mmCIF file of C-alpha atoms and ligand atoms in Angstrom:
data_model
loop_
_atom_site.group_PDB
_atom_site.id
_atom_site.type_symbol
_atom_site.label_atom_id
_atom_site.label_comp_id
_atom_site.label_asym_id
_atom_site.label_seq_id
_atom_site.Cartn_x
_atom_site.Cartn_y
_atom_site.Cartn_z
ATOM 1 C CA MET U 1477 0.133 0.086 0.091
ATOM 2 C CA THR U 1478 1.307 3.326 -0.884
ATOM 3 C CA LYS U 1479 2.505 5.698 2.022
ATOM 4 C CA ILE U 1480 2.038 9.734 1.761
ATOM 5 C CA VAL U 1481 4.122 11.423 3.493
ATOM 6 C CA ALA U 1482 3.554 15.356 3.978
ATOM 7 C CA ILE U 1483 7.025 17.175 4.773
ATOM 8 C CA ALA U 1484 5.374 20.338 6.013
ATOM 9 C CA ASN U 1485 6.155 23.908 8.061
ATOM 10 C CA GLN U 1486 4.378 27.095 7.488
ATOM 11 C CA LYS U 1487 7.624 28.601 8.040
ATOM 12 C CA GLY U 1488 9.607 29.913 5.230
ATOM 13 C CA GLY U 1489 13.193 28.340 4.181
ATOM 14 C CA VAL U 1490 13.070 25.638 6.827
ATOM 15 C CA ALA U 1491 14.500 22.797 4.297
ATOM 16 C CA LYS U 1492 11.051 21.352 3.477
ATOM 17 C CA THR U 1493 11.721 21.060 -0.020
ATOM 18 C CA THR U 1494 16.183 19.795 0.654
ATOM 19 C CA THR U 1495 14.428 17.139 3.320
ATOM 20 C CA THR U 1496 11.835 16.261 0.502
ATOM 21 C CA ILE U 1497 14.765 15.660 -2.287
ATOM 22 C CA ALA U 1498 17.156 14.135 0.100
ATOM 23 C CA LYS U 1499 14.592 11.523 1.350
ATOM 24 C CA ALA U 1500 13.469 10.811 -1.767
ATOM 25 C CA SER U 1501 16.522 10.025 -3.344
ATOM 26 C CA LEU U 1502 17.435 7.445 -0.142
ATOM 27 C CA ILE U 1503 13.968 5.819 -0.238
ATOM 28 C CA GLY U 1504 14.509 5.867 -4.276
ATOM 29 C CA THR U 1505 17.454 3.425 -4.245
ATOM 30 C CA GLN U 1506 15.315 0.555 -2.647
ATOM 31 C CA LYS U 1507 11.317 1.604 -3.289
ATOM 32 C CA THR U 1508 9.428 3.331 -5.595
ATOM 33 C CA CYS U 1509 8.701 6.921 -5.115
ATOM 34 C CA LEU U 1510 6.816 10.083 -6.099
ATOM 35 C CA VAL U 1511 7.405 13.145 -5.231
ATOM 36 C CA VAL U 1512 4.685 16.117 -5.303
ATOM 37 C CA ASP U 1513 6.126 19.627 -5.752
ATOM 38 C CA LEU U 1514 2.641 21.335 -3.975
ATOM 39 C CA ASP U 1515 4.612 24.835 -4.212
ATOM 40 C CA SER U 1516 4.379 27.543 -6.763
ATOM 41 C CA GLN U 1517 8.074 28.334 -6.430
ATOM 42 C CA ALA U 1518 8.471 25.177 -7.842
ATOM 43 C CA ASN U 1519 11.972 24.861 -5.832
ATOM 44 C CA LEU U 1520 11.273 20.685 -5.626
ATOM 45 C CA THR U 1521 10.825 20.667 -9.568
ATOM 46 C CA ASP U 1522 14.113 22.428 -10.006
ATOM 47 C CA GLY U 1523 16.124 20.980 -7.162
ATOM 48 C CA LEU U 1524 15.385 17.714 -8.602
ATOM 49 C CA GLY U 1525 16.942 18.994 -12.151
ATOM 50 C CA VAL U 1526 13.421 19.226 -13.887
ATOM 51 C CA ARG U 1527 14.373 22.892 -15.553
ATOM 52 C CA GLU U 1528 12.691 23.191 -18.857
ATOM 53 C CA ILE U 1529 9.038 22.258 -18.853
ATOM 54 C CA ASN U 1530 7.123 22.955 -21.823
ATOM 55 C CA ASP U 1531 3.795 24.262 -22.108
ATOM 56 C CA GLU U 1532 1.701 21.299 -23.356
ATOM 57 C CA GLN U 1533 3.452 19.848 -19.443
ATOM 58 C CA LEU U 1534 0.595 19.121 -17.130
ATOM 59 C CA THR U 1535 1.336 20.308 -13.678
ATOM 60 C CA ALA U 1536 0.031 20.088 -10.189
ATOM 61 C CA SER U 1537 -2.564 22.389 -10.687
ATOM 62 C CA ASN U 1538 -3.823 20.243 -13.242
ATOM 63 C CA LEU U 1539 -3.858 17.432 -10.324
ATOM 64 C CA PHE U 1540 -6.311 19.546 -8.587
ATOM 65 C CA ASN U 1541 -8.535 18.976 -11.454
ATOM 66 C CA PRO U 1542 -10.979 16.040 -10.164
ATOM 67 C CA ARG U 1543 -10.944 14.495 -14.017
ATOM 68 C CA GLN U 1544 -7.731 14.913 -14.985
ATOM 69 C CA ASP U 1545 -5.828 11.382 -14.612
ATOM 70 C CA PRO U 1546 -3.040 12.160 -12.491
ATOM 71 C CA ASN U 1547 -0.815 9.598 -14.120
ATOM 72 C CA SER U 1548 -0.419 11.764 -16.852
ATOM 73 C CA ILE U 1549 0.794 14.680 -14.945
ATOM 74 C CA VAL U 1550 3.709 12.692 -13.498
ATOM 75 C CA VAL U 1551 7.301 13.127 -15.194
ATOM 76 C CA SER U 1552 10.501 11.430 -14.582
ATOM 77 C CA THR U 1553 13.933 12.363 -13.139
ATOM 78 C CA ARG U 1554 17.429 11.306 -13.732
ATOM 79 C CA TRP U 1555 17.237 10.064 -10.124
ATOM 80 C CA GLY U 1556 14.750 7.149 -10.260
ATOM 81 C CA ILE U 1557 12.290 9.352 -8.860
ATOM 82 C CA ASP U 1558 9.135 10.540 -10.272
ATOM 83 C CA LEU U 1559 7.516 13.822 -10.042
ATOM 84 C CA ILE U 1560 4.694 16.177 -10.062
ATOM 85 C CA PRO U 1561 6.193 18.989 -11.442
ATOM 86 C CA SER U 1562 5.135 22.243 -10.328
ATOM 87 C CA ASP U 1563 4.445 26.295 -11.686
ATOM 88 C CA ILE U 1564 3.621 29.777 -10.827
ATOM 89 C CA GLY U 1565 0.010 28.691 -11.743
ATOM 90 C CA LEU U 1566 -0.843 27.032 -8.511
ATOM 91 C CA ALA U 1567 -0.778 30.229 -6.634
ATOM 92 C CA GLN U 1568 -3.915 31.092 -8.834
ATOM 93 C CA LYS U 1569 -5.527 27.528 -8.616
ATOM 94 C CA GLU U 1570 -4.761 27.900 -4.908
ATOM 95 C CA ALA U 1571 -7.143 30.775 -4.602
ATOM 96 C CA GLU U 1572 -9.842 29.019 -6.672
ATOM 97 C CA LEU U 1573 -9.386 25.755 -4.176
ATOM 98 C CA ILE U 1574 -10.271 28.147 -1.393
ATOM 99 C CA ALA U 1575 -13.796 29.138 -3.107
ATOM 100 C CA GLU U 1576 -14.556 25.540 -3.309
ATOM 101 C CA PRO U 1577 -15.503 24.174 0.507
ATOM 102 C CA ASP U 1578 -14.656 20.327 -0.076
ATOM 103 C CA SER U 1579 -11.288 21.194 -1.938
ATOM 104 C CA HIS U 1580 -9.096 19.564 0.229
ATOM 105 C CA PHE U 1581 -10.564 16.074 -0.544
ATOM 106 C CA ILE U 1582 -9.499 16.000 -4.506
ATOM 107 C CA LEU U 1583 -5.869 15.664 -3.386
ATOM 108 C CA LYS U 1584 -6.459 12.485 -1.519
ATOM 109 C CA ASP U 1585 -8.632 11.130 -4.180
ATOM 110 C CA GLN U 1586 -6.267 11.963 -7.163
ATOM 111 C CA LEU U 1587 -3.091 10.256 -5.153
ATOM 112 C CA GLY U 1588 -5.483 7.181 -4.565
ATOM 113 C CA LYS U 1589 -4.950 6.504 -8.637
ATOM 114 C CA LEU U 1590 -1.484 6.654 -8.000
ATOM 115 C CA SER U 1591 -1.438 3.717 -6.019
ATOM 116 C CA GLN U 1592 1.908 1.775 -8.064
ATOM 117 C CA TYR U 1593 3.798 4.003 -5.906
ATOM 118 C CA ASP U 1594 5.283 2.312 -2.477
ATOM 119 C CA TYR U 1595 5.625 6.087 -1.306
ATOM 120 C CA VAL U 1596 4.272 9.589 -2.180
ATOM 121 C CA LEU U 1597 5.981 12.572 -0.668
ATOM 122 C CA LEU U 1598 4.453 15.983 -0.526
ATOM 123 C CA ASP U 1599 6.466 18.983 -0.542
ATOM 124 C CA CYS U 1600 4.376 21.545 0.565
ATOM 125 C CA PRO U 1601 4.574 25.490 0.618
ATOM 126 C CA PRO U 1602 5.752 27.994 3.653
ATOM 127 C CA SER U 1603 1.582 28.676 4.506
ATOM 128 C CA LEU U 1604 -0.989 26.784 6.576
ATOM 129 C CA GLY U 1605 -3.464 27.543 3.292
ATOM 130 C CA ARG U 1606 -5.711 24.887 1.153
ATOM 131 C CA LEU U 1607 -2.404 23.293 -0.248
ATOM 132 C CA THR U 1608 -1.225 22.316 3.040
ATOM 133 C CA TYR U 1609 -4.142 21.224 4.254
ATOM 134 C CA SER U 1610 -5.249 19.695 1.340
ATOM 135 C CA ALA U 1611 -1.964 17.504 1.625
ATOM 136 C CA LEU U 1612 -2.432 16.905 5.293
ATOM 137 C CA THR U 1613 -6.062 15.553 4.661
ATOM 138 C CA ALA U 1614 -4.627 13.157 2.180
ATOM 139 C CA ALA U 1615 -1.695 11.787 4.347
ATOM 140 C CA GLU U 1616 -0.735 9.275 6.643
ATOM 141 C CA LEU U 1617 2.226 10.771 8.340
ATOM 142 C CA ILE U 1618 3.843 14.063 8.497
ATOM 143 C CA LEU U 1619 7.590 14.848 8.937
ATOM 144 C CA ILE U 1620 7.978 18.528 10.321
ATOM 145 C CA PRO U 1621 11.949 20.286 9.749
ATOM 146 C CA VAL U 1622 12.215 22.729 12.127
ATOM 147 C CA GLN U 1623 15.214 25.074 11.346
ATOM 148 C CA CYS U 1624 17.455 25.202 14.339
ATOM 149 C CA GLN U 1625 18.808 28.922 13.856
ATOM 150 C CA TYR U 1626 15.020 30.821 14.057
ATOM 151 C CA PHE U 1627 12.984 28.177 16.008
ATOM 152 C CA SER U 1628 9.601 29.527 17.124
ATOM 153 C CA ALA U 1629 8.135 27.990 19.821
ATOM 154 C CA LYS U 1630 4.508 30.108 18.670
ATOM 155 C CA GLY U 1631 4.861 28.773 14.882
ATOM 156 C CA TYR U 1632 5.791 25.267 16.222
ATOM 157 C CA LYS U 1633 2.406 25.462 18.257
ATOM 158 C CA GLN U 1634 0.086 26.588 15.911
ATOM 159 C CA LEU U 1635 1.167 23.983 13.290
ATOM 160 C CA LEU U 1636 0.258 21.351 16.223
ATOM 161 C CA ASN U 1637 -2.685 22.928 16.151
ATOM 162 C CA THR U 1638 -3.737 22.544 12.642
ATOM 163 C CA ILE U 1639 -2.221 19.046 12.474
ATOM 164 C CA GLN U 1640 -5.233 18.440 15.583
ATOM 165 C CA ALA U 1641 -7.828 20.369 13.703
ATOM 166 C CA VAL U 1642 -6.946 18.250 10.233
ATOM 167 C CA GLN U 1643 -7.171 14.720 12.243
ATOM 168 C CA MET U 1644 -10.702 15.903 14.108
ATOM 169 C CA ARG U 1645 -12.190 17.332 11.212
ATOM 170 C CA SER U 1646 -10.557 15.523 7.775
ATOM 171 C CA ASN U 1647 -8.103 13.013 8.369
ATOM 172 C CA PRO U 1648 -8.451 11.030 11.953
ATOM 173 C CA SER U 1649 -5.310 8.731 10.799
ATOM 174 C CA LEU U 1650 -2.920 11.371 10.361
ATOM 175 C CA GLU U 1651 0.401 10.752 12.857
ATOM 176 C CA ILE U 1652 3.204 12.501 13.270
ATOM 177 C CA LEU U 1653 6.338 11.049 11.603
ATOM 178 C CA GLY U 1654 8.745 13.240 13.722
ATOM 179 C CA VAL U 1655 10.306 16.428 13.855
ATOM 180 C CA LEU U 1656 13.658 17.073 11.739
ATOM 181 C CA PRO U 1657 15.629 19.975 13.344
ATOM 182 C CA THR U 1658 17.624 21.393 10.550
ATOM 183 C CA MET U 1659 20.571 23.746 9.808
ATOM 184 C CA SER U 1660 21.894 22.789 13.042
ATOM 185 C CA ASP U 1661 25.456 24.486 14.434
ATOM 186 C CA THR U 1662 27.329 24.907 17.430
ATOM 187 C CA THR U 1663 25.372 28.172 18.676
ATOM 188 C CA ASN U 1664 23.366 28.661 21.807
ATOM 189 C CA ILE U 1665 20.710 29.564 19.416
ATOM 190 C CA SER U 1666 20.958 26.111 17.887
ATOM 191 C CA LYS U 1667 21.197 24.311 21.136
ATOM 192 C CA GLY U 1668 18.349 26.050 22.704
ATOM 193 C CA ALA U 1669 16.154 25.027 19.832
ATOM 194 C CA LEU U 1670 16.830 21.854 19.996
ATOM 195 C CA ILE U 1671 16.091 21.920 23.775
ATOM 196 C CA SER U 1672 13.197 23.448 23.251
ATOM 197 C CA LEU U 1673 11.973 20.489 20.771
ATOM 198 C CA SER U 1674 12.756 17.360 22.992
ATOM 199 C CA LYS U 1675 9.939 19.532 25.838
ATOM 200 C CA VAL U 1676 7.108 18.437 23.487
ATOM 201 C CA GLU U 1677 5.624 15.110 24.670
ATOM 202 C CA GLY U 1678 4.955 12.616 22.225
ATOM 203 C CA VAL U 1679 6.533 13.805 19.371
ATOM 204 C CA THR U 1680 9.547 12.360 17.957
ATOM 205 C CA VAL U 1681 12.696 14.601 17.318
ATOM 206 C CA PHE U 1682 15.469 12.965 14.735
ATOM 207 C CA ALA U 1683 19.357 13.722 15.150
ATOM 208 C CA PRO U 1684 19.893 17.108 13.839
ATOM 209 C CA VAL U 1685 21.205 17.593 10.307
ATOM 210 C CA PRO U 1686 24.006 20.090 10.232
ATOM 211 C CA LYS U 1687 23.965 23.394 8.325
ATOM 212 C CA SER U 1688 26.331 22.853 5.177
ATOM 213 C CA VAL U 1689 26.836 24.857 2.308
ATOM 214 C CA LYS U 1690 26.428 21.543 0.146
ATOM 215 C CA PHE U 1691 22.885 21.398 0.278
ATOM 216 C CA THR U 1692 22.725 24.593 -1.780
ATOM 217 C CA GLU U 1693 25.396 23.487 -3.614
ATOM 218 C CA SER U 1694 23.551 20.391 -4.568
ATOM 219 C CA GLN U 1695 19.936 22.177 -5.079
ATOM 220 C CA LEU U 1696 21.350 24.872 -7.450
ATOM 221 C CA ALA U 1697 23.316 21.755 -9.546
ATOM 222 C CA GLY U 1698 19.371 20.241 -9.546
ATOM 223 C CA ILE U 1699 21.035 16.730 -8.165
ATOM 224 C CA PRO U 1700 19.926 15.083 -5.073
ATOM 225 C CA ILE U 1701 21.931 15.724 -1.941
ATOM 226 C CA ASP U 1702 23.867 12.137 -1.660
ATOM 227 C CA ARG U 1703 24.482 12.057 -5.070
ATOM 228 C CA TYR U 1704 25.767 15.418 -5.388
ATOM 229 C CA ILE U 1705 28.616 14.499 -2.702
ATOM 230 C CA ARG U 1706 29.576 11.350 -4.582
ATOM 231 C CA GLU U 1707 30.186 12.899 -7.851
ATOM 232 C CA ASN U 1708 32.015 15.886 -6.362
ATOM 233 C CA HIS U 1709 34.142 14.647 -3.935
ATOM 234 C CA SER U 1710 37.056 12.484 -3.573
ATOM 235 C CA ILE U 1711 36.013 8.762 -1.910
ATOM 236 C CA LYS U 1712 37.636 9.739 1.252
ATOM 237 C CA GLU U 1713 35.864 13.048 1.478
ATOM 238 C CA SER U 1714 32.665 11.487 0.583
ATOM 239 C CA GLU U 1715 32.382 9.487 3.123
ATOM 240 C CA GLU U 1716 33.249 12.010 5.790
ATOM 241 C CA LEU U 1717 30.110 14.358 4.210
ATOM 242 C CA ILE U 1718 28.161 11.464 4.077
ATOM 243 C CA GLU U 1719 28.112 10.328 7.439
ATOM 244 C CA ARG U 1720 27.693 13.969 8.804
ATOM 245 C CA LEU U 1721 24.996 15.452 6.210
ATOM 246 C CA ILE U 1722 23.363 12.012 5.131
ATOM 247 C CA LEU U 1723 22.864 10.013 7.712
ATOM 248 C CA PRO U 1724 19.905 12.523 9.986
ATOM 249 C CA TYR U 1725 18.161 11.648 6.692
ATOM 250 C CA GLN U 1726 19.020 8.015 6.683
ATOM 251 C CA ALA U 1727 17.343 7.608 10.214
ATOM 252 C CA VAL U 1728 14.513 9.265 8.765
ATOM 253 C CA VAL U 1729 13.736 7.186 5.985
ATOM 254 C CA GLU U 1730 14.853 3.972 8.258
ATOM 255 C CA ARG U 1731 11.986 4.733 10.373
ATOM 256 C CA LEU U 1732 9.911 5.045 7.521
ATOM 257 C CA LEU U 1733 10.602 1.357 5.790
ATOM 258 C CA ALA U 1734 10.477 0.255 9.235
ATOM 259 C CA LEU U 1735 7.379 1.693 9.794
ATOM 260 C CA GLU U 1736 5.966 -0.417 7.264
ATOM 261 C CA ILE U 1737 6.819 -3.540 8.042
ATOM 262 C CA ILE U 1738 5.078 -2.979 11.389
ATOM 263 C CA TYR U 1739 1.824 -1.941 9.896
ATOM 264 C CA ALA U 1740 2.709 -5.205 7.121
HETATM 265 N N1 ATP I 2858 21.582 22.002 6.363
HETATM 266 C C1 ATP I 2858 21.215 22.764 5.694
HETATM 267 N N2 ATP I 2858 22.424 23.559 5.786
HETATM 268 C C2 ATP I 2858 22.558 24.808 5.253
HETATM 269 N N3 ATP I 2858 21.401 25.383 3.804
HETATM 270 C C3 ATP I 2858 20.651 24.782 4.150
HETATM 271 C C4 ATP I 2858 20.505 23.312 4.890
HETATM 272 N N4 ATP I 2858 19.037 22.277 4.427
HETATM 273 C C5 ATP I 2858 18.952 23.546 3.712
HETATM 274 N N5 ATP I 2858 19.784 24.456 3.250
HETATM 275 C C6 ATP I 2858 19.354 25.642 2.394
HETATM 276 O O1 ATP I 2858 18.095 26.560 2.963
HETATM 277 C C7 ATP I 2858 17.883 27.233 2.047
HETATM 278 C C8 ATP I 2858 16.170 26.735 2.364
HETATM 279 O O2 ATP I 2858 15.848 25.565 2.387
HETATM 280 P P1 ATP I 2858 14.605 24.861 1.435
HETATM 281 O O3 ATP I 2858 14.394 25.725 -0.161
HETATM 282 O O4 ATP I 2858 14.655 23.444 1.415
HETATM 283 O O5 ATP I 2858 13.130 24.979 2.441
HETATM 284 P P2 ATP I 2858 11.793 25.175 2.476
HETATM 285 O O6 ATP I 2858 11.300 25.054 3.761
HETATM 286 O O7 ATP I 2858 11.336 24.145 1.683
HETATM 287 O O8 ATP I 2858 11.718 26.521 2.013
HETATM 288 P P3 ATP I 2858 10.116 27.314 1.555
HETATM 289 O O9 ATP I 2858 9.534 27.392 2.432
HETATM 290 O O10 ATP I 2858 10.559 28.666 0.438
HETATM 291 O O11 ATP I 2858 9.528 26.414 0.337
HETATM 292 C C9 ATP I 2858 18.014 26.647 0.514
HETATM 293 O O12 ATP I 2858 18.688 27.217 0.384
HETATM 294 C C10 ATP I 2858 18.634 25.156 0.844
HETATM 295 O O13 ATP I 2858 19.978 25.211 0.020
HETATM 296 MG MG1 MG I 2859 9.874 24.524 -0.140
#
């Protein structure tokens, strides 16, 4: 059965897209994986190196048309991961969806037609608007990347409240996979954020992903971070970087794969 995971946090720039790409690349070596770009900024599409979308190519806005076969929107990437790309049209589509009362169920129904994938990862935009609400309605699990540098307890609480609202109104089976602290360093701000996160009961906090320019470099190159490291560094350097930067993502993926065994 397909496992749908939303990567969400209404705060901008916390590494939602980076996390989606890193996880998808690791999952893709073992399982079939589709990633859905739910952000009109299209950073996920761009970060996977899908940069020349012709006028005929359907995108995530078409996914929200219940009559559109979602399989016709999927594009293959060079990394063995499939993608539903996005473009600026998704911003207009979201405005239209707000006017339709039950539109947050469309994504769930559409993803139900893509059951050939083991995993579907939903990269959410930086807001708690209709697109994020749709993703949380469709997902079984949510992973919350939190940037250690600018952690806001208020923003985090707001997100947990939204998750609760979704659980009550549209998706009782939504579960929090955990919080992934990102861009951690040795400053007191970063350490303080980790302490605050660990105080929230009942939510798993994964090991933090350290701050490194390699993430931005790989995104600019349109190559998933694990492959970027291997392609651009000596074996010795790669081993060190993989150990430091990829291991936290690997831990999240292993948790996901382990859940599959538990639920089977
Ligand atoms: N561990 C890291 N260390 C340093 N920079 C990082 C790290 N993770 C991500 N970044 C960089 O931070 C920036 C924001 O990351 P990303 O686009 O993944 O965030 P986002 O939450 O998806 O943003 P948005 O809310 O705009 O969608 C990018 O330039 C990315 O390369
Ligand atoms: Mg993003």
